[in-house]
PDB file of C-alpha atoms in Angstrom:
ATOM      1  CA  UNK L   1      58.016 -17.277  92.732  1.00 92.00           C
ATOM      2  CA  UNK L   2      56.944 -14.270  90.782  1.00 95.00           C
ATOM      3  CA  UNK L   3      56.768 -10.616  91.825  1.00 98.00           C
ATOM      4  CA  UNK L   4      55.609  -7.413  90.160  1.00 99.00           C
ATOM      5  CA  UNK L   5      57.275  -4.389  91.486  1.00 99.00           C
ATOM      6  CA  UNK L   6      57.810  -0.762  90.400  1.00 99.00           C
ATOM      7  CA  UNK L   7      60.864  -0.420  88.326  1.00 99.00           C
ATOM      8  CA  UNK L   8      63.762   1.820  89.424  1.00 99.00           C
ATOM      9  CA  UNK L   9      66.671   3.402  87.506  1.00 99.00           C
ATOM     10  CA  UNK L  10      68.807   0.379  88.254  1.00 99.00           C
ATOM     11  CA  UNK L  11      66.341  -1.677  86.141  1.00 99.00           C
ATOM     12  CA  UNK L  12      66.528   0.645  83.190  1.00 98.00           C
ATOM     13  CA  UNK L  13      68.775  -1.637  81.008  1.00 98.00           C
ATOM     14  CA  UNK L  14      66.642  -4.693  81.852  1.00 98.00           C
ATOM     15  CA  UNK L  15      63.462  -2.817  81.057  1.00 99.00           C
ATOM     16  CA  UNK L  16      64.685  -1.675  77.676  1.00 98.00           C
ATOM     17  CA  UNK L  17      66.060  -5.129  76.889  1.00 98.00           C
ATOM     18  CA  UNK L  18      62.829  -6.799  77.750  1.00 98.00           C
ATOM     19  CA  UNK L  19      60.953  -4.451  75.494  1.00 98.00           C
ATOM     20  CA  UNK L  20      63.323  -4.794  72.620  1.00 98.00           C
ATOM     21  CA  UNK L  21      63.500  -8.603  72.854  1.00 98.00           C
ATOM     22  CA  UNK L  22      59.652  -8.956  73.126  1.00 97.00           C
ATOM     23  CA  UNK L  23      58.619  -6.453  70.427  1.00 96.00           C
ATOM     24  CA  UNK L  24      61.328  -6.630  67.779  1.00 96.00           C
ATOM     25  CA  UNK L  25      61.102 -10.184  66.488  1.00 94.00           C
ATOM     26  CA  UNK L  26      57.263 -10.200  66.628  1.00 91.00           C
ATOM     27  CA  UNK L  27      56.786  -6.930  64.804  1.00 92.00           C
ATOM     28  CA  UNK L  28      59.558  -7.529  62.326  1.00 93.00           C
ATOM     29  CA  UNK L  29      57.938 -10.855  61.228  1.00 92.00           C
ATOM     30  CA  UNK L  30      54.557  -9.422  60.761  1.00 92.00           C
ATOM     31  CA  UNK L  31      54.969  -5.643  59.963  1.00 91.00           C
ATOM     32  CA  UNK L  32      58.619  -5.382  58.845  1.00 91.00           C
ATOM     33  CA  UNK L  33      59.396  -2.525  61.220  1.00 91.00           C
ATOM     34  CA  UNK L  34      60.428  -2.116  64.851  1.00 91.00           C
ATOM     35  CA  UNK L  35      57.705  -0.350  67.013  1.00 91.00           C
ATOM     36  CA  UNK L  36      58.321   2.611  69.197  1.00 91.00           C
ATOM     37  CA  UNK L  37      58.223   0.719  72.522  1.00 93.00           C
ATOM     38  CA  UNK L  38      61.178  -1.479  71.421  1.00 94.00           C
ATOM     39  CA  UNK L  39      63.347   1.538  71.003  1.00 94.00           C
ATOM     40  CA  UNK L  40      62.157   3.826  73.689  1.00 95.00           C
ATOM     41  CA  UNK L  41      64.222   5.269  76.377  1.00 97.00           C
ATOM     42  CA  UNK L  42      62.283   4.106  79.458  1.00 98.00           C
ATOM     43  CA  UNK L  43      64.269   6.334  81.942  1.00 98.00           C
ATOM     44  CA  UNK L  44      61.606   9.160  82.007  1.00 99.00           C
ATOM     45  CA  UNK L  45      58.796   6.695  82.406  1.00 99.00           C
ATOM     46  CA  UNK L  46      60.637   4.922  85.284  1.00 99.00           C
ATOM     47  CA  UNK L  47      61.096   8.323  87.042  1.00 99.00           C
ATOM     48  CA  UNK L  48      57.349   8.999  86.630  1.00 99.00           C
ATOM     49  CA  UNK L  49      56.515   5.581  88.172  1.00 98.00           C
ATOM     50  CA  UNK L  50      54.870   4.203  85.022  1.00 99.00           C
ATOM     51  CA  UNK L  51      57.016   1.130  84.589  1.00 99.00           C
ATOM     52  CA  UNK L  52      56.433  -2.139  86.597  1.00 99.00           C
ATOM     53  CA  UNK L  53      58.824  -5.065  86.428  1.00 99.00           C
ATOM     54  CA  UNK L  54      57.811  -8.768  86.555  1.00 99.00           C
ATOM     55  CA  UNK L  55      60.393 -11.053  88.135  1.00 98.00           C
ATOM     56  CA  UNK L  56      60.248 -14.840  88.208  1.00 98.00           C
ATOM     57  CA  UNK L  57      62.760 -16.230  90.765  1.00 97.00           C
ATOM     58  CA  UNK L  58      64.384 -12.745  90.857  1.00 96.00           C
ATOM     59  CA  UNK L  59      64.965 -12.705  87.132  1.00 98.00           C
ATOM     60  CA  UNK L  60      63.306  -9.993  85.093  1.00 98.00           C
ATOM     61  CA  UNK L  61      60.983 -11.371  82.531  1.00 99.00           C
ATOM     62  CA  UNK L  62      58.292  -8.763  81.755  1.00 99.00           C
ATOM     63  CA  UNK L  63      57.187  -5.250  82.050  1.00 99.00           C
ATOM     64  CA  UNK L  64      53.894  -3.195  82.122  1.00 99.00           C
ATOM     65  CA  UNK L  65      53.989   0.401  81.280  1.00 99.00           C
ATOM     66  CA  UNK L  66      50.844   2.020  82.744  1.00 99.00           C
ATOM     67  CA  UNK L  67      49.901   5.634  82.137  1.00 99.00           C
ATOM     68  CA  UNK L  68      47.409   7.055  84.602  1.00 98.00           C
ATOM     69  CA  UNK L  69      44.976   9.524  82.911  1.00 98.00           C
ATOM     70  CA  UNK L  70      42.229  11.524  84.617  1.00 97.00           C
ATOM     71  CA  UNK L  71      39.369   9.109  83.672  1.00 96.00           C
ATOM     72  CA  UNK L  72      41.208   5.866  82.746  1.00 98.00           C
ATOM     73  CA  UNK L  73      44.446   3.821  82.878  1.00 99.00           C
ATOM     74  CA  UNK L  74      46.259   3.317  79.603  1.00 99.00           C
ATOM     75  CA  UNK L  75      48.223   0.195  79.133  1.00 99.00           C
ATOM     76  CA  UNK L  76      50.922   1.627  76.940  1.00 98.00           C
ATOM     77  CA  UNK L  77      53.012  -1.615  76.881  1.00 98.00           C
ATOM     78  CA  UNK L  78      52.975  -5.220  78.026  1.00 98.00           C
ATOM     79  CA  UNK L  79      56.231  -6.989  77.096  1.00 98.00           C
ATOM     80  CA  UNK L  80      57.456 -10.501  78.124  1.00 98.00           C
ATOM     81  CA  UNK L  81      60.824 -11.930  77.111  1.00 98.00           C
ATOM     82  CA  UNK L  82      60.453 -14.498  74.283  1.00 97.00           C
ATOM     83  CA  UNK L  83      61.707 -17.397  76.556  1.00 97.00           C
ATOM     84  CA  UNK L  84      59.030 -16.566  79.089  1.00 97.00           C
ATOM     85  CA  UNK L  85      56.128 -16.136  76.706  1.00 95.00           C
ATOM     86  CA  UNK L  86      53.310 -18.583  76.759  1.00 94.00           C
ATOM     87  CA  UNK L  87      53.495 -19.159  80.575  1.00 96.00           C
ATOM     88  CA  UNK L  88      50.812 -16.677  81.572  1.00 96.00           C
ATOM     89  CA  UNK L  89      53.056 -13.843  82.372  1.00 98.00           C
ATOM     90  CA  UNK L  90      51.260 -11.438  79.909  1.00 96.00           C
ATOM     91  CA  UNK L  91      47.927 -12.246  81.549  1.00 97.00           C
ATOM     92  CA  UNK L  92      49.427 -11.685  84.903  1.00 98.00           C
ATOM     93  CA  UNK L  93      50.533  -8.180  83.858  1.00 98.00           C
ATOM     94  CA  UNK L  94      47.124  -7.454  82.478  1.00 98.00           C
ATOM     95  CA  UNK L  95      45.555  -8.477  85.914  1.00 97.00           C
ATOM     96  CA  UNK L  96      48.062  -6.223  87.499  1.00 98.00           C
ATOM     97  CA  UNK L  97      46.845  -3.414  85.341  1.00 98.00           C
ATOM     98  CA  UNK L  98      43.349  -4.200  86.547  1.00 98.00           C
ATOM     99  CA  UNK L  99      44.525  -3.919  90.228  1.00 97.00           C
ATOM    100  CA  UNK L 100      46.455  -0.759  89.533  1.00 98.00           C
ATOM    101  CA  UNK L 101      43.370   0.866  87.836  1.00 98.00           C
ATOM    102  CA  UNK L 102      41.015  -0.124  90.658  1.00 97.00           C
ATOM    103  CA  UNK L 103      43.506   1.183  93.348  1.00 96.00           C
ATOM    104  CA  UNK L 104      43.541   4.497  91.460  1.00 97.00           C
ATOM    105  CA  UNK L 105      39.821   4.664  91.201  1.00 97.00           C
ATOM    106  CA  UNK L 106      39.745   4.352  87.539  1.00 98.00           C
ATOM    107  CA  UNK L 107      36.578   2.895  85.896  1.00 96.00           C
ATOM    108  CA  UNK L 108      38.161   1.913  82.525  1.00 98.00           C
ATOM    109  CA  UNK L 109      41.396   0.653  80.993  1.00 99.00           C
ATOM    110  CA  UNK L 110      42.423   1.365  77.566  1.00 99.00           C
ATOM    111  CA  UNK L 111      45.031   0.070  75.165  1.00 99.00           C
ATOM    112  CA  UNK L 112      45.698  -0.181  71.554  1.00 98.00           C
ATOM    113  CA  UNK L 113      47.607  -2.451  69.124  1.00 97.00           C
ATOM    114  CA  UNK L 114      48.407  -2.729  65.454  1.00 96.00           C
ATOM    115  CA  UNK L 115      45.540  -4.684  63.821  1.00 96.00           C
ATOM    116  CA  UNK L 116      47.946  -7.050  62.175  1.00 96.00           C
ATOM    117  CA  UNK L 117      49.351  -8.108  65.516  1.00 95.00           C
ATOM    118  CA  UNK L 118      46.700 -10.969  65.668  1.00 95.00           C
ATOM    119  CA  UNK L 119      48.301 -12.722  68.674  1.00 91.00           C
ATOM    120  CA  UNK L 120      48.053  -9.514  70.701  1.00 94.00           C
ATOM    121  CA  UNK L 121      44.493  -8.853  69.380  1.00 97.00           C
ATOM    122  CA  UNK L 122      43.405 -12.300  70.523  1.00 96.00           C
ATOM    123  CA  UNK L 123      45.082 -11.984  73.945  1.00 94.00           C
ATOM    124  CA  UNK L 124      43.248  -8.728  74.682  1.00 97.00           C
ATOM    125  CA  UNK L 125      39.830  -9.985  73.445  1.00 98.00           C
ATOM    126  CA  UNK L 126      40.273 -13.249  75.458  1.00 97.00           C
ATOM    127  CA  UNK L 127      41.051 -11.238  78.506  1.00 97.00           C
ATOM    128  CA  UNK L 128      37.859  -9.132  78.145  1.00 97.00           C
ATOM    129  CA  UNK L 129      38.944  -6.035  76.223  1.00 99.00           C
ATOM    130  CA  UNK L 130      36.385  -4.744  73.723  1.00 99.00           C
ATOM    131  CA  UNK L 131      37.401  -3.201  70.390  1.00 99.00           C
ATOM    132  CA  UNK L 132      35.944   0.226  70.212  1.00 99.00           C
ATOM    133  CA  UNK L 133      37.330   1.510  67.029  1.00 98.00           C
ATOM    134  CA  UNK L 134      40.136   1.726  64.675  1.00 99.00           C
ATOM    135  CA  UNK L 135      42.389   4.630  63.546  1.00 98.00           C
ATOM    136  CA  UNK L 136      45.326   5.252  61.227  1.00 98.00           C
ATOM    137  CA  UNK L 137      48.755   4.560  62.834  1.00 95.00           C
ATOM    138  CA  UNK L 138      50.205   8.093  63.493  1.00 94.00           C
ATOM    139  CA  UNK L 139      53.646   7.231  62.310  1.00 90.00           C
ATOM    140  CA  UNK L 140      53.335   4.278  59.938  1.00 91.00           C
ATOM    141  CA  UNK L 141      51.211   5.139  56.890  1.00 92.00           C
ATOM    142  CA  UNK L 142      48.971   2.302  55.881  1.00 94.00           C
ATOM    143  CA  UNK L 143      48.926   0.726  59.296  1.00 95.00           C
ATOM    144  CA  UNK L 144      45.761   0.648  61.484  1.00 98.00           C
ATOM    145  CA  UNK L 145      45.609   0.557  65.242  1.00 98.00           C
ATOM    146  CA  UNK L 146      42.732  -0.963  67.141  1.00 99.00           C
ATOM    147  CA  UNK L 147      41.625   0.816  70.283  1.00 99.00           C
ATOM    148  CA  UNK L 148      40.350  -1.446  73.129  1.00 99.00           C
ATOM    149  CA  UNK L 149      38.596  -0.703  76.403  1.00 99.00           C
ATOM    150  CA  UNK L 150      37.843  -2.750  79.476  1.00 98.00           C
ATOM    151  CA  UNK L 151      35.755  -1.770  82.504  1.00 98.00           C
ATOM    152  CA  UNK L 152      37.744  -2.167  85.702  1.00 95.00           C
ATOM    153  CA  UNK L 153      36.468  -5.333  87.328  1.00 85.00           C
ATOM    154  CA  UNK L 154      35.196  -4.861  90.989  1.00 80.00           C
ATOM    155  CA  UNK L 155      37.889  -5.501  93.546  1.00 68.00           C
TER     156      UNK L 155
END
């Protein structure tokens, strides 16, 4: 049985491990660098209520980091442990983001990813996100981010 719940400080180590395990191999293979979410201290985000933990049979396998802004919800991170990838957990976390955005009265969800992360780009497009532009990566010269938007589906 799976459950998505708000992370608490007791989950901090698991959250950071899931993020590191999910991001590091994928980004190292494609970009040759570890992205910020893999190294981030999630404590402040947990305290702010931005981190959600996906558990399957009470084992933590994924996270969603959702930032609420005045006019949209930003999906800062979706991460699933490598051994749990390919089982629909990433899509479940994206659906959860839809639900959170609707509950908060947001009309739009935004996210961004490195254009070279083709698997992520495909997942977001398949889920209904629309690429609305590109921009230089703020901390990795030569890299490009794709900005995506999705209208919050009616509940």
